[in-house]
mmCIF file of C-alpha atoms in Angstrom:
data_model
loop_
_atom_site.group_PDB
_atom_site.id
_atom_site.type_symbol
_atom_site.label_atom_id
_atom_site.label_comp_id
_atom_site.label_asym_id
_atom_site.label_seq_id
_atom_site.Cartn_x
_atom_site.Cartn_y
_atom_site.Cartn_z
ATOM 1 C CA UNK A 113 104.945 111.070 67.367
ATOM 2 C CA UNK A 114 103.532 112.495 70.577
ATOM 3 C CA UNK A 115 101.592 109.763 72.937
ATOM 4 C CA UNK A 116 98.604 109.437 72.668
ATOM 5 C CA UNK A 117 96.082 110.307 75.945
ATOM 6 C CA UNK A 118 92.551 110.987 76.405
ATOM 7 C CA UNK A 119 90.883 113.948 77.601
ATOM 8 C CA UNK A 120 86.971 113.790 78.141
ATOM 9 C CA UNK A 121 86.803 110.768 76.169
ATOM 10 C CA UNK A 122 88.333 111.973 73.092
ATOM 11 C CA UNK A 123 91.992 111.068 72.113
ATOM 12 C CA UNK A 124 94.316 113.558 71.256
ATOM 13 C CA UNK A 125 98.421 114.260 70.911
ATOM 14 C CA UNK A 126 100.902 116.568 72.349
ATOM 15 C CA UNK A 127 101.507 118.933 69.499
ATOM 16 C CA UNK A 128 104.731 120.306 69.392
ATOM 17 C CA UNK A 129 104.623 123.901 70.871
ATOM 18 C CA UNK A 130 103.116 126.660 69.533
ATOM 19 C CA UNK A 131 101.515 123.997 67.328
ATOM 20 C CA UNK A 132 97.404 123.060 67.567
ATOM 21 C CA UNK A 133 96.230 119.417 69.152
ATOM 22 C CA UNK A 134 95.980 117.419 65.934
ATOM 23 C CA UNK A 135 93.078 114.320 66.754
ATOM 24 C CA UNK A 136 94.427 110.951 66.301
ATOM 25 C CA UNK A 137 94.648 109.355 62.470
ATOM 26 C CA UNK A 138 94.923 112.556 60.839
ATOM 27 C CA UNK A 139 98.111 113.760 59.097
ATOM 28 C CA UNK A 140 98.783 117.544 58.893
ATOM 29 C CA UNK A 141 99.059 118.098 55.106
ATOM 30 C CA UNK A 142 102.768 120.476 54.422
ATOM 31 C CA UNK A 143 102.334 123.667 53.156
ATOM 32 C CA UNK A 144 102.206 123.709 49.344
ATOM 33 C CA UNK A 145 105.399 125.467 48.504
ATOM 34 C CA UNK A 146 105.992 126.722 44.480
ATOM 35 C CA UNK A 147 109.178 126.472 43.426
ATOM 36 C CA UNK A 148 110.741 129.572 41.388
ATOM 37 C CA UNK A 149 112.855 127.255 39.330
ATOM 38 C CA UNK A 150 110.133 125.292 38.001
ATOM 39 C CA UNK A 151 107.364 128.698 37.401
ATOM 40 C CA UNK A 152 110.875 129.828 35.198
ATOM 41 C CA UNK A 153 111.336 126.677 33.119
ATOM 42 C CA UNK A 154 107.346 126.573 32.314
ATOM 43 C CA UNK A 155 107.803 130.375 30.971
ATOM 44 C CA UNK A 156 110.802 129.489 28.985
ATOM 45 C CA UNK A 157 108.862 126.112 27.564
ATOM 46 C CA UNK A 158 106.121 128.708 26.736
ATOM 47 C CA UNK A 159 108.372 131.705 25.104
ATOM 48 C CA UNK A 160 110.461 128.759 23.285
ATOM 49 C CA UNK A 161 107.218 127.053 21.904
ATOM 50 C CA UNK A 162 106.152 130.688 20.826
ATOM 51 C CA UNK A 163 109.676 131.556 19.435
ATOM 52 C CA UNK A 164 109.684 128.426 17.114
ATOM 53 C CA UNK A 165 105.771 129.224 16.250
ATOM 54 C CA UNK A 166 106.557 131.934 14.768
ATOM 55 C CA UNK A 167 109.835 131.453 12.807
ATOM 56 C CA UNK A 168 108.053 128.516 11.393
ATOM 57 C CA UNK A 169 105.057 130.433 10.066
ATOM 58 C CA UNK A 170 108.206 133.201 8.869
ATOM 59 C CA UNK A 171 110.116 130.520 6.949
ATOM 60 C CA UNK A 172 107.277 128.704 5.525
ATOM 61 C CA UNK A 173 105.034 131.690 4.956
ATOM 62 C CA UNK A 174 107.068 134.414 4.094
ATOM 63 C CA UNK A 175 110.404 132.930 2.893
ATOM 64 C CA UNK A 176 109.459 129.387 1.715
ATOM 65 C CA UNK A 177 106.145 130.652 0.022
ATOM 66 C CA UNK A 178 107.835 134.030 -1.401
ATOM 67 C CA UNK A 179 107.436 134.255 -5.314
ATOM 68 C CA UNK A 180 107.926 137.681 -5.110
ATOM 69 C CA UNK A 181 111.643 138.335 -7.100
ATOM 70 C CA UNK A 182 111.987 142.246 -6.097
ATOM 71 C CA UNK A 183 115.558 143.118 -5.467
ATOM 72 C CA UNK A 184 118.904 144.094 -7.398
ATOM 73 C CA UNK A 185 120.795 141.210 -8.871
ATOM 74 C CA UNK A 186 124.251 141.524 -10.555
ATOM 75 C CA UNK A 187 126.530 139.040 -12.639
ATOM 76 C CA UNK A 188 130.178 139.695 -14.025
ATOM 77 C CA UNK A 189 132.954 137.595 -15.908
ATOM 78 C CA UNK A 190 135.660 139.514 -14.951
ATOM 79 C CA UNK A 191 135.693 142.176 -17.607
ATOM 80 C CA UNK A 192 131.598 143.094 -17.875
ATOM 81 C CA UNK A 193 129.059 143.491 -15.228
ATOM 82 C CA UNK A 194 125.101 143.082 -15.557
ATOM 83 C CA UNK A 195 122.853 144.916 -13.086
ATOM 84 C CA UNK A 196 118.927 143.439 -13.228
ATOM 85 C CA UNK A 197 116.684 145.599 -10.671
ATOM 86 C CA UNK A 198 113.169 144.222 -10.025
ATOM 87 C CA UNK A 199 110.665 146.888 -8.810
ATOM 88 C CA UNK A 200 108.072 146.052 -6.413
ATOM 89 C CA UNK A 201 105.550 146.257 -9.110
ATOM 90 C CA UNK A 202 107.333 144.025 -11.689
ATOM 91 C CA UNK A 203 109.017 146.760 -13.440
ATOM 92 C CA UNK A 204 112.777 145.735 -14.323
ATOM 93 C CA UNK A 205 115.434 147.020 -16.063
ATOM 94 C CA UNK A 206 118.504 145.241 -17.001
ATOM 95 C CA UNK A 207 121.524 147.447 -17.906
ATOM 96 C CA UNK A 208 125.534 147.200 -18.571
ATOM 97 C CA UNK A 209 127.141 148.739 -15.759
ATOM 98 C CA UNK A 210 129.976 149.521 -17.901
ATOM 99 C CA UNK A 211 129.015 152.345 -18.980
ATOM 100 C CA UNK A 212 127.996 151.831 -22.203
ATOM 101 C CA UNK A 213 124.632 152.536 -21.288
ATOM 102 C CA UNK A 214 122.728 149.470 -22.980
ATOM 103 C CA UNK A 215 119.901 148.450 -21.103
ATOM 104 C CA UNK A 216 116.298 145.952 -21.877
ATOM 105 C CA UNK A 217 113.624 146.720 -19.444
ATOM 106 C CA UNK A 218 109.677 145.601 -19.428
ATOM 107 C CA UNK A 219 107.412 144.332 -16.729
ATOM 108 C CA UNK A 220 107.423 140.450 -14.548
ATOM 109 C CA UNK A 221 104.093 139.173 -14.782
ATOM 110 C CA UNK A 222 102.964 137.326 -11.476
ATOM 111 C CA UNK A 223 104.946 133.746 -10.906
ATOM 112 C CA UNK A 224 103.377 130.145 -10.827
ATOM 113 C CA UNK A 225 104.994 127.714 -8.904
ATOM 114 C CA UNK A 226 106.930 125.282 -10.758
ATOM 115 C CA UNK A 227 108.274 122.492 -8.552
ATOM 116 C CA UNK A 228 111.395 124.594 -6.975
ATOM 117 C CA UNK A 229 111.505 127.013 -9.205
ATOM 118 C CA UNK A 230 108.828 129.418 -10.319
ATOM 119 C CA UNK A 231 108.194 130.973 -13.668
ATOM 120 C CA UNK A 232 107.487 134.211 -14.390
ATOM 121 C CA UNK A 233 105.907 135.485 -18.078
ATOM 122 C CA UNK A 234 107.653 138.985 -19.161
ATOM 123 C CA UNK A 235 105.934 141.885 -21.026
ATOM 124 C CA UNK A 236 106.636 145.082 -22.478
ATOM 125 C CA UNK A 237 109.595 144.619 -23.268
ATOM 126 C CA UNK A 238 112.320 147.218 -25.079
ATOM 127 C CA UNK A 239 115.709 147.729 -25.192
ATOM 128 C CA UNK A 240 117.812 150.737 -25.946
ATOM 129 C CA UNK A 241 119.652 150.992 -29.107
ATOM 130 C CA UNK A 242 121.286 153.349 -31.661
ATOM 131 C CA UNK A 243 118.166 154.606 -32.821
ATOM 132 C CA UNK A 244 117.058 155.241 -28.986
ATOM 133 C CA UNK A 245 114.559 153.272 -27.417
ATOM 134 C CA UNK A 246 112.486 150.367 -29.270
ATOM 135 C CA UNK A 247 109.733 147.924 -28.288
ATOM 136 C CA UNK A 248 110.084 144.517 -29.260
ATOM 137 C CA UNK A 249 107.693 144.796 -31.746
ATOM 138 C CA UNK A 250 109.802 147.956 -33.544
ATOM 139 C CA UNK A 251 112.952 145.724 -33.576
ATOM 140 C CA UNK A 252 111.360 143.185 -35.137
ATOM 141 C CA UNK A 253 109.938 145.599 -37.751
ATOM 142 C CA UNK A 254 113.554 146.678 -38.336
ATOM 143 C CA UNK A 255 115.120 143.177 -38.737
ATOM 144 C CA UNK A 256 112.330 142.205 -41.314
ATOM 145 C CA UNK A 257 111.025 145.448 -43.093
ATOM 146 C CA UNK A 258 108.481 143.166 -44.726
ATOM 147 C CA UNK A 259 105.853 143.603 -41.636
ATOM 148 C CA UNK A 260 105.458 140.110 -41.169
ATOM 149 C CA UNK A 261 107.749 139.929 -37.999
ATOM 150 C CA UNK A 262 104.938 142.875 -36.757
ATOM 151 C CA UNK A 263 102.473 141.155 -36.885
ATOM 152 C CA UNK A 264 102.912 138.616 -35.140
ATOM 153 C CA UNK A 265 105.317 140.597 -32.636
ATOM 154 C CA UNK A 266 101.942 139.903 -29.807
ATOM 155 C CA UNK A 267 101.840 135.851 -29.849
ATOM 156 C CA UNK A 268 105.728 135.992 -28.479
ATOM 157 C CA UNK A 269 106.271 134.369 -25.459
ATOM 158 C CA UNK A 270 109.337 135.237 -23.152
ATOM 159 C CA UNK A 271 109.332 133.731 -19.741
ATOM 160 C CA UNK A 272 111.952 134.038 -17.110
ATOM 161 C CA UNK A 273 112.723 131.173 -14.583
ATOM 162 C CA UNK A 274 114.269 131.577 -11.215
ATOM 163 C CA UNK A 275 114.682 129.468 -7.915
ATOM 164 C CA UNK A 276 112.268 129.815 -4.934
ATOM 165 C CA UNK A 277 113.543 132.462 -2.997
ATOM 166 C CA UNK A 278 116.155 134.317 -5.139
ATOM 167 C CA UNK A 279 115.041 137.590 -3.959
ATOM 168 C CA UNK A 280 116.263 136.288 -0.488
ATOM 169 C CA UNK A 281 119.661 134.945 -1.651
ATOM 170 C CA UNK A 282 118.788 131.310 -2.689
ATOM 171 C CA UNK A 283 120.758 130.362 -6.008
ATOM 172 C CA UNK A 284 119.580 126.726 -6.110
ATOM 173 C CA UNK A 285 117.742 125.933 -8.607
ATOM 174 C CA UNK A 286 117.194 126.544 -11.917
ATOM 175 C CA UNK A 287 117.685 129.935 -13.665
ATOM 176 C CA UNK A 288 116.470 130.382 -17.393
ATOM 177 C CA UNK A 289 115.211 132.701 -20.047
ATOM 178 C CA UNK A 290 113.424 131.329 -22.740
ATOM 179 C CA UNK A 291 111.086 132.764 -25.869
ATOM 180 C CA UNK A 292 108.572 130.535 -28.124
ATOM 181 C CA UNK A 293 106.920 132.270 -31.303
ATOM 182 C CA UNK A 294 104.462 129.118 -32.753
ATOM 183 C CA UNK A 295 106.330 126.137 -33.131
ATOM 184 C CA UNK A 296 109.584 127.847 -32.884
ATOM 185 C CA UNK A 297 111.366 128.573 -29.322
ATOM 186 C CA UNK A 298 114.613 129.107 -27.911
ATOM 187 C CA UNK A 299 115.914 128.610 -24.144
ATOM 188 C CA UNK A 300 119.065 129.085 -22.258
ATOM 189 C CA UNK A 301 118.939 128.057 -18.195
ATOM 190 C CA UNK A 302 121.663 127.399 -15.470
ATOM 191 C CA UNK A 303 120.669 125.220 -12.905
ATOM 192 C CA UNK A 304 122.796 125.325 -9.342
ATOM 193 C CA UNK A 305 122.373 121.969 -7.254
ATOM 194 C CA UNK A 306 122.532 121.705 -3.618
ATOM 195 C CA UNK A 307 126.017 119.650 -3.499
ATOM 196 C CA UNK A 308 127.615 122.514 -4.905
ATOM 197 C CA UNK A 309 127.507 121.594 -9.446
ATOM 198 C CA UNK A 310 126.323 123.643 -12.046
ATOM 199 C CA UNK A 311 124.485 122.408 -14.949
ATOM 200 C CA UNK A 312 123.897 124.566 -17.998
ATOM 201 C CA UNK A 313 122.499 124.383 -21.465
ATOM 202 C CA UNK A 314 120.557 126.143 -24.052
ATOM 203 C CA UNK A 315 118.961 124.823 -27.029
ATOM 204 C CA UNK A 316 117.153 126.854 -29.956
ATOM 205 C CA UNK A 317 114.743 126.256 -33.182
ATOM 206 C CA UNK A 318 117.293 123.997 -35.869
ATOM 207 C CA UNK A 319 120.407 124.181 -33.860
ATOM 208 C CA UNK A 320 122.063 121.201 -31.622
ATOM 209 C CA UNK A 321 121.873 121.592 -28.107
ATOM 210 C CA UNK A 322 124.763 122.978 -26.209
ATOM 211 C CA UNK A 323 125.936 121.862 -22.832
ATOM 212 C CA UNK A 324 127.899 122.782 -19.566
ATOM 213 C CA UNK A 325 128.957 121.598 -16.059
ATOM 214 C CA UNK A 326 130.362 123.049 -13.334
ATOM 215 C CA UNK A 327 130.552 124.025 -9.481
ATOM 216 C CA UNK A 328 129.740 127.083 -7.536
ATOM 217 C CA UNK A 329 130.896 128.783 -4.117
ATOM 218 C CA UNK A 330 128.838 130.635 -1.537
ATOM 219 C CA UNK A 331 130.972 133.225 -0.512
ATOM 220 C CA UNK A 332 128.513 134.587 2.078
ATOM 221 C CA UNK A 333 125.799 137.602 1.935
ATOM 222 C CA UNK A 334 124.366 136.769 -0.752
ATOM 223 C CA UNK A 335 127.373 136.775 -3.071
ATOM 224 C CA UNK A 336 128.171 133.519 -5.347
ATOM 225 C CA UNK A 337 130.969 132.084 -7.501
ATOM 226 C CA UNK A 338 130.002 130.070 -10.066
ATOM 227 C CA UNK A 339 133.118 128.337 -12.144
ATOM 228 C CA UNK A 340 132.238 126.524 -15.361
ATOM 229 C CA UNK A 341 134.559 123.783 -16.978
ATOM 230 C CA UNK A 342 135.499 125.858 -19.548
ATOM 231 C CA UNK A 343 135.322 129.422 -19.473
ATOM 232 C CA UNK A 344 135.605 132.646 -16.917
ATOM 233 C CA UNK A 345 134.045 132.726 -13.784
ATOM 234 C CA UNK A 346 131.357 134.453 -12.859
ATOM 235 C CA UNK A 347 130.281 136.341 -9.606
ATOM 236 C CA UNK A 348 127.065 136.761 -8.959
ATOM 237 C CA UNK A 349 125.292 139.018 -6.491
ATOM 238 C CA UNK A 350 121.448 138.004 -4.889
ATOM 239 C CA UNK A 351 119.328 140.638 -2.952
ATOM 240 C CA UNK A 352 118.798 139.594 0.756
#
C-alpha cells in the first residue's frame, strides 16, 4: 500500500498512476465481472428443467393416461394372420388376412380404467358369413329359429380388455375378450408380465377351466413373440 501523508489536514495515499487518491480506510471494491461459463450453465439448468417438464407431463399425460386403443394390430401362428384396425371413432374391424375374406367388425365403447389394464364394452357387432353380412342378433336368430335367442340378443355383454398403452406398443398386461348373457358368461385373456411369462386361460358357462404358461420376446418396434408351452408361436404386431 502507498504511505500514507497529509495534505491540508486530510490523509490521503499515492494511488498508483492514472489511478484517483483513494482516502485512508476505504477499499476500492473490483469490478463485478460475469462469467460466460456460469450465464451458460444457468441456461442449460433452465432448458434441462424445461426439457424434463415437459416429457413428464408427455409420459404421464399423454402416454401413461392414454385409453385411447386406435391403431392396427396383427397376430399370426405361422400359417394364419389376424389384422384388428381400431378407427379413431371406435369403429373396428377384425379380418383374416388370408384371403378368405372373413371379417367381425362393430364399434369400442369408451374405456374405464381397470388397475393396468382398461376395459372397453363392444357394440354393434356383425360378422360376415355365407349368407353375407349378419348382426349378432341375426346369427343368433339362425342358430335358434325359435326367437328366443332374439330376444334377448340386447342384454349381451361383450367386453374387450387390453393393457394401458397398447395403442403405443405396450403388451404388458392383460389382454381378454369376454361375453356374459344373465348368469351365463364366457372369457378367454392372455396376460404378458413384465419379467418376460405369459399366462393364459379361458373359462366358459359348465366347462372346466383351461390353462397356459409361457414367455414372450420384444423384438423391437412394436413387434412381439409370444411362445406358449405347448403350441405354435405367435407374432404379434402393436401400433406405435
Amino acid at each position: 500500500m502507498p504511505q500514507a501523508e497529509q495534505y491540508n489536514g486530510q490523509p490521503y495515499q499515492y494511488a498508483p498512476a492514472g489511478g484517483a487518491y483513494v482516502p485512508v480506510g476505504t477499499v476500492a471494491a473490483p469490478p463485478k465481472k460475469r462469467s460466460k461459463g456460469v450465464v451458460a450453465g444457468v441456461v442449460i439448468a433452465i432448458v434441462a428443467v424445461i426439457a424434463a417438464v415437459v416429457f413428464g407431463l408427455w409420459w404421464f399425460l399423454w402416454r401413461g393416461d392414454d385409453l385411447n386403443p386406435a391403431g392396427r394390430y396383427t397376430m399370426s401362428n405361422g400359417y394364419q394372420t389376424f389384422e384388428l384396425v381400431i378407427e379413431d371413432d371406435g369403429a373396428f374391424k377384425v379380418s383374416d388376412t388370408g384371403g378368405s375374406g372373413d371379417y367381425l367388425a362393430g364399434v369400442i365403447g369408451e374405456g374405464t380404467v381397470d388397475g393396468d389394464n382398461v376395459r372397453y364394452p363392444l357394440s354393434d357387432i356383425k360378422a360376415s358369413t355365407v349368407n353375407g353380412e349378419m348382426t349378432l342378433s341375426e346369427l343368433i336368430g339362425q342358430a335358434d329359429p325359435s326367437g328366443i335367442g332374439t330376444a334377448v340378443a340386447d342384454a349381451i355383454e361383450v367386453e374387450v380388455t387390453a393393457p394401458k398403452n397398447a395403442a403405443h406398443g405396450n403388451i404388458v398386461g392383460t389382454w381378454g375378450l369376454s361375453g356374459s348373457l344373465l348368469t351365463f358368461s364366457a372369457e378367454i385373456h392372455i396376460t404378458a408380465n413384465a419379467d418376460g411369462t405369459v399366462e393364459a386361460g379361458m373359462t366358459a358357462f359348465g366347462e372346466e377351466p383351461s390353462n397356459a404358461t409361457g414367455t414372450w420376446t420384444d423384438n423391437g418396434n412394436g413387434r412381439y413373440t409370444v411362445n406358449f408351452d405347448n403350441g405354435s408361436p405367435l407374432t404379434v404386431t402393436l401400433p406405435q
